[in-house]
Coordinates of C-alpha atoms and ligand atoms in Angstrom, one line a residue:
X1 CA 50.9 -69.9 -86.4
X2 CA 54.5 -70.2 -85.9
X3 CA 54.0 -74.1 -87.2
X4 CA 54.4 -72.1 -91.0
X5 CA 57.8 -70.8 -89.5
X6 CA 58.7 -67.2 -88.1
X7 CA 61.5 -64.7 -88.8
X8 CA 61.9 -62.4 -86.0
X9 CA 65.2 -60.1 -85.0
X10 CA 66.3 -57.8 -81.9
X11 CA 69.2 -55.2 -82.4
X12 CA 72.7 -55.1 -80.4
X13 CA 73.0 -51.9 -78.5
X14 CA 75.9 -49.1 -77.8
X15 CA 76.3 -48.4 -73.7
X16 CA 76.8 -44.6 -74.0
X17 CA 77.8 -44.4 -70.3
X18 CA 77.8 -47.1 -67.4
X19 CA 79.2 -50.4 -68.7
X20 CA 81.0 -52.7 -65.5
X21 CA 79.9 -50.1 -63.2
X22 CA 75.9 -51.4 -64.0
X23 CA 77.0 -54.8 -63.1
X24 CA 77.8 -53.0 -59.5
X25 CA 73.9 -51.4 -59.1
X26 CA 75.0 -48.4 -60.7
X27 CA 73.2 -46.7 -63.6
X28 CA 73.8 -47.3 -67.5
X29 CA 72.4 -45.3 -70.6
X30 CA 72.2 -47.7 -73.5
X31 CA 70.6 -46.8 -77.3
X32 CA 69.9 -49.8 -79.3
X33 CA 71.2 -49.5 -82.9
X34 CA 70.0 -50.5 -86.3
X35 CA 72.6 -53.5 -86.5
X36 CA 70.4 -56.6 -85.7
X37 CA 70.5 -60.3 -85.3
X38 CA 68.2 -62.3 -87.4
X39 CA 65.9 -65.6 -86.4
X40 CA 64.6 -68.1 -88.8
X41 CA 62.2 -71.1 -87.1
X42 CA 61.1 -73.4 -89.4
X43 CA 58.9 -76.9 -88.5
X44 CA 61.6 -79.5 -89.7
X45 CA 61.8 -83.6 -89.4
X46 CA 60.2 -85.6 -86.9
X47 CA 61.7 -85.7 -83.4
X48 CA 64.7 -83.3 -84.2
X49 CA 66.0 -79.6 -83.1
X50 CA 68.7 -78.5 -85.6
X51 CA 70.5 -75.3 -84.5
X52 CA 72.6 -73.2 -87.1
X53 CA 75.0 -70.7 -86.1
X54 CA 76.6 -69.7 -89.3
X55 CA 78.6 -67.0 -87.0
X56 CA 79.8 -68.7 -85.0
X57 CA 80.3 -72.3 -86.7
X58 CA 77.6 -74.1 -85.1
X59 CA 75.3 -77.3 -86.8
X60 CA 74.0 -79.3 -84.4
X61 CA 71.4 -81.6 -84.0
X62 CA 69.4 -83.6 -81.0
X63 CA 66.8 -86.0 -80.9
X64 CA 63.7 -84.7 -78.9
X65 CA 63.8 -87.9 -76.8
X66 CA 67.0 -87.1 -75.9
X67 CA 66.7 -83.4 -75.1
X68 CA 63.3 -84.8 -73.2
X69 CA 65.6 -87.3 -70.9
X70 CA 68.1 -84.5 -70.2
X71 CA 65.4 -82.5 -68.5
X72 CA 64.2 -85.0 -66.6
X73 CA 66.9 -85.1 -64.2
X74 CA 66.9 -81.3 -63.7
X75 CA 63.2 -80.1 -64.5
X76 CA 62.1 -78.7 -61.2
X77 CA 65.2 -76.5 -61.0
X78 CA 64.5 -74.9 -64.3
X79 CA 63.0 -70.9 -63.4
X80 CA 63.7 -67.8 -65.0
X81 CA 64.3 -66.0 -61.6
X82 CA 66.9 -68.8 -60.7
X83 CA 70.7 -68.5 -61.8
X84 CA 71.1 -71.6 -64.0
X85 CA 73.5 -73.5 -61.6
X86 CA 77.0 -75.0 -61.8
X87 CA 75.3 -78.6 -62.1
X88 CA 73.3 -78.2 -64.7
X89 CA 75.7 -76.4 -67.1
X90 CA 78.2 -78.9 -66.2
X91 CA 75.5 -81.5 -67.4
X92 CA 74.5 -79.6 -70.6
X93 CA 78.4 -78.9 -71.2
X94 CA 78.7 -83.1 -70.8
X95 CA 76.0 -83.2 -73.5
X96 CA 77.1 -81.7 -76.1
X97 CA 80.8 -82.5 -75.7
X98 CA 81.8 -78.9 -75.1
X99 CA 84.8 -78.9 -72.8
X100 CA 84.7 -77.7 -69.0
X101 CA 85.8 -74.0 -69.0
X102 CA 85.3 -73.5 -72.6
X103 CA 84.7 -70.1 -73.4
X104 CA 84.8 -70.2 -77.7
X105 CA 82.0 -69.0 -78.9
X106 CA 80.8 -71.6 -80.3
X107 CA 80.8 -73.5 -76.9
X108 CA 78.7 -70.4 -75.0
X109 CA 76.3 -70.2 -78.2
X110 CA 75.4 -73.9 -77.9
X111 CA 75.2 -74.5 -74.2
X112 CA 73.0 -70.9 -73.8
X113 CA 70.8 -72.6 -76.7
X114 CA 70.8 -75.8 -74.7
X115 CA 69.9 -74.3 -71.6
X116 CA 67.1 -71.9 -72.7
X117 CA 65.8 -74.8 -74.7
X118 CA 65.7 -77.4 -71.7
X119 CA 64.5 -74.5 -69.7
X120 CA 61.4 -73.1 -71.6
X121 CA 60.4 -76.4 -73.0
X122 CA 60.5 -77.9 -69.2
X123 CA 58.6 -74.6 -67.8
X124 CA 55.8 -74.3 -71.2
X125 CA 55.7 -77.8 -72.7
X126 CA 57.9 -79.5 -75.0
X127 CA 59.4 -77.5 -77.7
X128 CA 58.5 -79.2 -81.5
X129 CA 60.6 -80.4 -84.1
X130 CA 62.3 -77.4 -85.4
X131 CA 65.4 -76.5 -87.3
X132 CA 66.7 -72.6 -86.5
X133 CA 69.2 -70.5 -88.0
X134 CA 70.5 -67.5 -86.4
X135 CA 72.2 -64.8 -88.3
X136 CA 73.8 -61.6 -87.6
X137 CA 74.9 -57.9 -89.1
X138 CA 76.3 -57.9 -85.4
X139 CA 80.3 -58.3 -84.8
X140 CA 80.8 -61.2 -82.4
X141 CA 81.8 -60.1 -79.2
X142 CA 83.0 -56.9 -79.7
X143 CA 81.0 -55.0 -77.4
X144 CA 77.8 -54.0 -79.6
X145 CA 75.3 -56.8 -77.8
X146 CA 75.8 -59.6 -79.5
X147 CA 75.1 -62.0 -77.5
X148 CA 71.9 -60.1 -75.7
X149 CA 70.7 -60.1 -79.7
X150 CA 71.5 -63.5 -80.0
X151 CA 69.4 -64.5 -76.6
X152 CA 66.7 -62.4 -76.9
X153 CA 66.3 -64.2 -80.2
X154 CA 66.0 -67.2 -79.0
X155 CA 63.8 -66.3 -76.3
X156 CA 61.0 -65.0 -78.2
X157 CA 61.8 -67.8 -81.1
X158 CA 61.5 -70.7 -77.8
X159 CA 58.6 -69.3 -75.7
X160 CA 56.5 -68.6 -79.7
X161 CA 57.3 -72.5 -80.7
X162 CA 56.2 -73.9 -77.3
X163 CA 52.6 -71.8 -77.2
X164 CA 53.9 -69.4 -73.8
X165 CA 53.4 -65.7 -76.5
X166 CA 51.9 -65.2 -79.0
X167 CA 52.2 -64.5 -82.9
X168 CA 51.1 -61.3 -82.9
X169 CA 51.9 -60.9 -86.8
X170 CA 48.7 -60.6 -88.9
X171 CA 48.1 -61.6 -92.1
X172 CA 49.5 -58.3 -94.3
X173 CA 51.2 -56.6 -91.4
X174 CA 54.7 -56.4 -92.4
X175 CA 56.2 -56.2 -88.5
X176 CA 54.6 -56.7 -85.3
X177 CA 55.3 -56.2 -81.9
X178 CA 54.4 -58.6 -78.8
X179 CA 52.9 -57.3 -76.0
X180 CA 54.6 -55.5 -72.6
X181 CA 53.7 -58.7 -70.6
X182 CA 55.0 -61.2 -73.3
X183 CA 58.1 -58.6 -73.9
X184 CA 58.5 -59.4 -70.2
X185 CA 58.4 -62.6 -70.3
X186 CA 61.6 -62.7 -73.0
X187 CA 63.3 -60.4 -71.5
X188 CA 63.5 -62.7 -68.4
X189 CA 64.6 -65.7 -70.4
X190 CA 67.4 -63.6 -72.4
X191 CA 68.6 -62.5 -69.4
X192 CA 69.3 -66.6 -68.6
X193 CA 71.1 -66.9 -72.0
X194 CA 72.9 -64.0 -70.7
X195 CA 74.4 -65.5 -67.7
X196 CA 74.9 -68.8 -69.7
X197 CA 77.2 -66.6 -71.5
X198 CA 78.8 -63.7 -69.9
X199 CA 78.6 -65.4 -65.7
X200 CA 77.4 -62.4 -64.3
X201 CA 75.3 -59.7 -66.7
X202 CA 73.5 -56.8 -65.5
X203 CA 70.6 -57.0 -67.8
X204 CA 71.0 -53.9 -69.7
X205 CA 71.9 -55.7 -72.8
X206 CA 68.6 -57.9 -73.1
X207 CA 67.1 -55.1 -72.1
X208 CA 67.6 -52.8 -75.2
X209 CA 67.4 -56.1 -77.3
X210 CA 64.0 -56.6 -76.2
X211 CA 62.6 -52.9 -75.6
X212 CA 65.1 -51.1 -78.4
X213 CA 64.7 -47.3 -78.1
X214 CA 67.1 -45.3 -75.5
X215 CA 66.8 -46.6 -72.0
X216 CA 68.5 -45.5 -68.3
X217 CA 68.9 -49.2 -66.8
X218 CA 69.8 -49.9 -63.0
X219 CA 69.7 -53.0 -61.0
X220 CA 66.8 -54.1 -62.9
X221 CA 64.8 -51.3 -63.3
X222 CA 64.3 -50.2 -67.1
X223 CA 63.4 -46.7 -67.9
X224 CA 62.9 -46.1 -71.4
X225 CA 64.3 -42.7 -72.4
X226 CA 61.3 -40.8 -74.4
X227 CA 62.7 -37.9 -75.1
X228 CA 66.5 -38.3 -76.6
X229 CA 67.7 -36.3 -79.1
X230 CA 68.6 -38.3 -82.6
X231 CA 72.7 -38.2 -81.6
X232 CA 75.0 -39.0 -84.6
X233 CA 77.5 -41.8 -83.8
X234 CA 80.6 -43.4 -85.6
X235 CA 81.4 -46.5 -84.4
X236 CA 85.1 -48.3 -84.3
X237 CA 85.6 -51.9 -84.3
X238 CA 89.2 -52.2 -83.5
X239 CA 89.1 -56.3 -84.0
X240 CA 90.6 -57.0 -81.1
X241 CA 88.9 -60.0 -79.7
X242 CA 88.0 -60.3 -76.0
X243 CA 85.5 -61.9 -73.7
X244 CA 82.8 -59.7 -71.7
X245 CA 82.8 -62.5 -69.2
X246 CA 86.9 -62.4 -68.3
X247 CA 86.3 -58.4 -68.6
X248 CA 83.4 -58.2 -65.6
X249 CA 85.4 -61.0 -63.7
X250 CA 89.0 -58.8 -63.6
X251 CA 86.8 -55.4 -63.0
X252 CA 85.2 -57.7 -59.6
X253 CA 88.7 -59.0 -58.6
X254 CA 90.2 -55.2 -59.0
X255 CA 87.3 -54.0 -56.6
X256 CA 87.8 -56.8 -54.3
X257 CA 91.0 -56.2 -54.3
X258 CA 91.3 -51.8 -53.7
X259 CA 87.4 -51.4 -52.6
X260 CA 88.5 -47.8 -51.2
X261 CA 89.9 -47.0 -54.5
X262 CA 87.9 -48.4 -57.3
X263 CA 84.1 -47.3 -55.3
X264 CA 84.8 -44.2 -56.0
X265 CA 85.4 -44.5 -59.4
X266 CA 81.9 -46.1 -59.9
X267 CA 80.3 -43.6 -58.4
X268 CA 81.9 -41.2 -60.4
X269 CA 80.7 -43.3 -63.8
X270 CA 76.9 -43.5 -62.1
X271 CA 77.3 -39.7 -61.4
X272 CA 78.3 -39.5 -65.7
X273 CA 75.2 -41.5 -66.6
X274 CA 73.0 -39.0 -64.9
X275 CA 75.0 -36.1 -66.2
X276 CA 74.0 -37.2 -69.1
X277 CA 70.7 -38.2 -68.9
X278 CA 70.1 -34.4 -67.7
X279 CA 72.0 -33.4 -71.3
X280 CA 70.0 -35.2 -73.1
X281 CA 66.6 -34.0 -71.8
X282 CA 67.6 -30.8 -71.8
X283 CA 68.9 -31.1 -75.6
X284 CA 65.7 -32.9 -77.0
X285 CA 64.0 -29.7 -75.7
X286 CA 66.3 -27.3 -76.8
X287 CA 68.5 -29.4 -79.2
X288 CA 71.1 -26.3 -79.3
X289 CA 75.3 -26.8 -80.1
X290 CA 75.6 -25.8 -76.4
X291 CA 75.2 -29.3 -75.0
X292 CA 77.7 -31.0 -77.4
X293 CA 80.8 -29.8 -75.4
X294 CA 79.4 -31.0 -72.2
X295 CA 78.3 -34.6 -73.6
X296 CA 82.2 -34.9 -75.0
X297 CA 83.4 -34.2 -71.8
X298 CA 82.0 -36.9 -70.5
X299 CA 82.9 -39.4 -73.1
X300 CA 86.6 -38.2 -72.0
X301 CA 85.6 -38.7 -68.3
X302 CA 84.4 -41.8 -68.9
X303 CA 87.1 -43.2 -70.8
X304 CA 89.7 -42.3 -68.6
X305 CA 87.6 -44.3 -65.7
X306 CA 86.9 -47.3 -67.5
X307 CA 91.0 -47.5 -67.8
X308 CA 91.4 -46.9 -64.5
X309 CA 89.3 -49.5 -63.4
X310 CA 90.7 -52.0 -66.0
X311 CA 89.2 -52.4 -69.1
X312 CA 91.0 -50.5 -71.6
X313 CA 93.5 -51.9 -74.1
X314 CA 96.3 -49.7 -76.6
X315 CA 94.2 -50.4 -79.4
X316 CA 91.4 -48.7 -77.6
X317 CA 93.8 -45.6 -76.5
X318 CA 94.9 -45.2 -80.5
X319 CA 90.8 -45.3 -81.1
X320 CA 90.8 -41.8 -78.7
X321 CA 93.9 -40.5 -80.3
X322 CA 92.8 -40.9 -83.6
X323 CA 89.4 -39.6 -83.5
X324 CA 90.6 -36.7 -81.1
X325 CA 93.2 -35.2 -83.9
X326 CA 90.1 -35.0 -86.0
X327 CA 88.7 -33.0 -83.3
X328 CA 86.2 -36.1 -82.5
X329 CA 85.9 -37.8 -78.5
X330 CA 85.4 -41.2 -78.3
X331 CA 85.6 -43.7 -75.7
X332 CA 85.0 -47.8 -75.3
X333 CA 81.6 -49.1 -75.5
X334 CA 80.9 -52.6 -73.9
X335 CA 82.9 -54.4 -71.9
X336 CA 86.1 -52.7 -73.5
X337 CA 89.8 -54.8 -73.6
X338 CA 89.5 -54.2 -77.5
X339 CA 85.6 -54.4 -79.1
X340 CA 84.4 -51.4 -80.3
X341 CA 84.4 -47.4 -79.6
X342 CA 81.6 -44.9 -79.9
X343 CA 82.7 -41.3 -81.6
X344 CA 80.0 -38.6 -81.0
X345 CA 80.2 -36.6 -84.4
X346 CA 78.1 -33.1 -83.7
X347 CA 75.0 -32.6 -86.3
X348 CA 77.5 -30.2 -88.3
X349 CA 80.6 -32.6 -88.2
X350 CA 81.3 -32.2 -92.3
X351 CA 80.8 -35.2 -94.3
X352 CA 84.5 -34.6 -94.8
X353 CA 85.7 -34.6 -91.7
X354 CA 83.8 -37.8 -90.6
X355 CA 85.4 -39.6 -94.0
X356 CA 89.0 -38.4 -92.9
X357 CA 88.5 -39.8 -89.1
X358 CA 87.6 -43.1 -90.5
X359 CA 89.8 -42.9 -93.3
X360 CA 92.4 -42.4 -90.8
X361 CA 90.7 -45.1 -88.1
X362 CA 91.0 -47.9 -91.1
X363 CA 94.7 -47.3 -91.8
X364 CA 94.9 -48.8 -88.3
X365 CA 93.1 -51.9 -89.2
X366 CA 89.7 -50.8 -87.5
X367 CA 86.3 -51.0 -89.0
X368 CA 84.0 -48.0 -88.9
X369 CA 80.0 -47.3 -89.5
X370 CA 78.1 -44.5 -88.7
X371 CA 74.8 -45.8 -87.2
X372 CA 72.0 -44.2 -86.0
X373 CA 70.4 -45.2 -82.8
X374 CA 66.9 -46.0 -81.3
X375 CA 66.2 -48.8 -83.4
X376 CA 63.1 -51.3 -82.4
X377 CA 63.2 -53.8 -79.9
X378 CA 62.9 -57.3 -80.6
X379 CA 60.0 -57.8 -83.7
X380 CA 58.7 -60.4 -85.9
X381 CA 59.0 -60.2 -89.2
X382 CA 57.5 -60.9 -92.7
X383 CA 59.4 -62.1 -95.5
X384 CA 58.4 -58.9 -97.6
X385 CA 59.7 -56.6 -94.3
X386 CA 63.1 -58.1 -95.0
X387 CA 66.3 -56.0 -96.5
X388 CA 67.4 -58.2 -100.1
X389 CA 70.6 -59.2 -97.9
X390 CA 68.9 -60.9 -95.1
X391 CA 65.9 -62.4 -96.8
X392 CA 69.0 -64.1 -98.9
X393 CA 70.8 -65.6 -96.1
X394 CA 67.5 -66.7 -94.2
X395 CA 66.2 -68.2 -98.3
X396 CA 69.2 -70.0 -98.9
X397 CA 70.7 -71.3 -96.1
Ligands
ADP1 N1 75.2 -64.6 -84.3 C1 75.5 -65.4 -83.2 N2 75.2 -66.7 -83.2 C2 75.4 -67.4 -82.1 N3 76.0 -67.0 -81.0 C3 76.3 -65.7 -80.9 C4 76.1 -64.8 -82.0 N4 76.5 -63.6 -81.7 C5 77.0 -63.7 -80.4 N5 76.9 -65.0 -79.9 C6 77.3 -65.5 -78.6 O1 77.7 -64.4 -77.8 C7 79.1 -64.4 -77.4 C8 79.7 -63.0 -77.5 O2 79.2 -62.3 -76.4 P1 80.0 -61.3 -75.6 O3 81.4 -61.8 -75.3 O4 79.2 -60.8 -74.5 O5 80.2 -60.1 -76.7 P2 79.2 -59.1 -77.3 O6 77.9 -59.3 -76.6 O7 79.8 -57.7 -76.9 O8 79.2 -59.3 -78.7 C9 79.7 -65.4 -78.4 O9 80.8 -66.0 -77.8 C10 78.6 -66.3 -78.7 O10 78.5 -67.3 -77.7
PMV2 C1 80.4 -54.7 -69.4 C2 78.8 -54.8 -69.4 O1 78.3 -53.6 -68.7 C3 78.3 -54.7 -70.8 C4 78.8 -55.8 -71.7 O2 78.4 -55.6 -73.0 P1 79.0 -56.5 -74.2 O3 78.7 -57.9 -73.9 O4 80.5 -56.2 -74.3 O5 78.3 -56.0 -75.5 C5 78.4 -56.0 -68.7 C6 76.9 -56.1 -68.3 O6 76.3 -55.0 -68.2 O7 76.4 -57.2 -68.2
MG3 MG1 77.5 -59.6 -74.5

């Protein structure tokens, strides 16, 4: 089926509680928003896989025979339950000319392609010609998941074009779904891409990529959230760049270095995250003003930990200021050092108010949307499913 060519997309996520501290086995509550990252697999030329990565600034190209001899050397190694190891990124990274220790996006977004390619193709069969563009409402690496989006993309797009799921989209379905076992199955794979890109992921990021919804995620174990009230949320894009992979490296150095100090401090998050699970359950049974209070007290909590234990950056503090003389609590969400905030507005925040935060958030040179969360998991598409915008960058590119 996929030989006509597929469009599928998975959405970036906001951590409301529990970034860094999930990477330590503690648990992280995570909504997956309605800002996705878009596939397009097309059947291309003989013996060729082109990869475009508009956001980033990739266009490459391989011969299969090429690709094929690669994998040779390294076949049996390839598993999704192994950690892709120093050798064989240092191969792929000789490859495709991308320097040792880059960490530009553009470097990551090849070599995670490159891996997951050799990987899936070596573990399902060879992957066919194919030419794939991946595009994004997501801001690059500023904390919303883009790089989760981006894997569990090419996950689902990889394991479709080598026969391991299948095309579950029938003929005047507009959207469609793959199964628990197949969502599995890409799951496991994105989670390689991850560590490809950030080093040392927890998993929660692939995870609301591939499940969507609301989830409560630790060490592994997902547990979608069914009952979570529909929150309103503003998010802040202060611009500053950063890399989640530096971010979780310093937060392991700083524990390393004071264990007696910073422990504590992730228990205290992992004790937030089920604060607030609670709230919520409690809320989406009795969804009264009661609970708001109590949920922006522990965005303050929070925010104030996540500094403490390294991650915060002024641009970030000015976020909190700004939001709080509008009466509004924010704090980081992602891997912090800059990225992006979350503000929780209440369901009677006034229109007005909400423009004069972010009127007031852009005079700083931050971005703002308000976004509602939940959205669906990773889904395959139809051309007639997709917004004007999207079906025009996936058309004419
Ligand atoms: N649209 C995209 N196309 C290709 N690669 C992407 C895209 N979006 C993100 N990436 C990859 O993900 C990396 C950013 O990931 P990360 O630092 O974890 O930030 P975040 O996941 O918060 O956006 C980029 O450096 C790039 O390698
Ligand atoms: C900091 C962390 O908890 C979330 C990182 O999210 P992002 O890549 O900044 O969107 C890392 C992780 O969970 O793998
Ligand atoms: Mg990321």
């Amino acid at each position: 089926m996929w030989e006509r060519g597929l469009v599928l997309s998975a959405p970036g996520k906001a951590i409301l509680h529990g970034e860094h501290a999930v990477v330590h086995g503690k648990v992280a509550l995570a909504v997956a928003l309605d800002l996705r990252t878009f596939l397009r697999l097309r059947p291309c030329a003989e013996g060729q896989v082109c990869v475009r990565l508009p956001g980033v600034g990739v266009l490459r190209s391989w011969d299969i025979p090429s690709l094929q001899a690669l994998r040779s050397g390294f076949a049996a190694d390839f598993d999704e339950s192994k950690p892709p190891s120093v050798e064989q990124l240092d191969t792929l990274r000789e490859f495709a000319g991308i320097a040792a220790g880059a960490t530009a996006p553009e470097s990551l977004a090849t070599l995670a392609f490159l891996y997951m390619c050799l990987a899936i193709s070596a573990k399902y069969g060879d992957v066919p010609s194919m030419d794939i563009l991946v595009w994004s409402e997501l801001p690059t690496g500023a904390g919303l998941g883009s790089s989760a989006a981006y894997t569990v993309c090419l996950a689902a797009a990889l394991l479709s074009a080598c026969g391991a799921i299948s095309c579950p989209l029938k003929e005047g379905e507009s959207t469609a779904r793959w199964t628990e076992e197949e969502l599995m199955l890409i799951n496991s794979w994105a989670f390689q891409g991850e560590r490809v890109i950030h080093g040392n992921p927890s998993g929660v990021d692939n995870a609301v990529g591939t499940w969507g919804g609301a989830l409560r995620y630790q060490s592994g174990k997902i547990t979608p959230l069914k009952r979570v009230p529909a929150l309103r949320i503003l998010l802040t894009n202060t611009n500053v760049p950063r890399s989640t992979k530096v971010l979780v490296a310093g937060v392991k150095e700083k524990i390393l270095k004071f264990p007696a100090i910073m422990k504590p401090v992730l228990d205290s998050i992992d004790a937030i995250s089920e604060e607030c699970q609670s709230v919520l359950e409690v809320m989406s049974a009795n969804p009264s003003p009661e609970h708001y209070p109590v949920l922006e007290e522990l965005f303050d909590i929070n925010q104030h930990h996540l500094n403490v234990i390294g991650v915060g950056h002024p641009s970030l503090d000015r976020l909190c200021r700004v939001t709080a003389s509008h009466g509004l609590h924010s704090k980081l969400t992602g891997a912090g050092g800059g990225g992006c905030g979350i503000t929780l507005l209440r369901p009677d925040t006034a229109a007005l108010a909400v423009e004069a935060a972010k009127r007031d958030l852009c005079a700083c040179g931050f971005e703002c949307w308000e976004t509602s969360i939940g959205a669906p998991g990773v889904t395959l598409h139809s051309s007639s499913s997709l917004k004007a915008e999207v079906l025009h960058v996936l058309t004419e590119s």
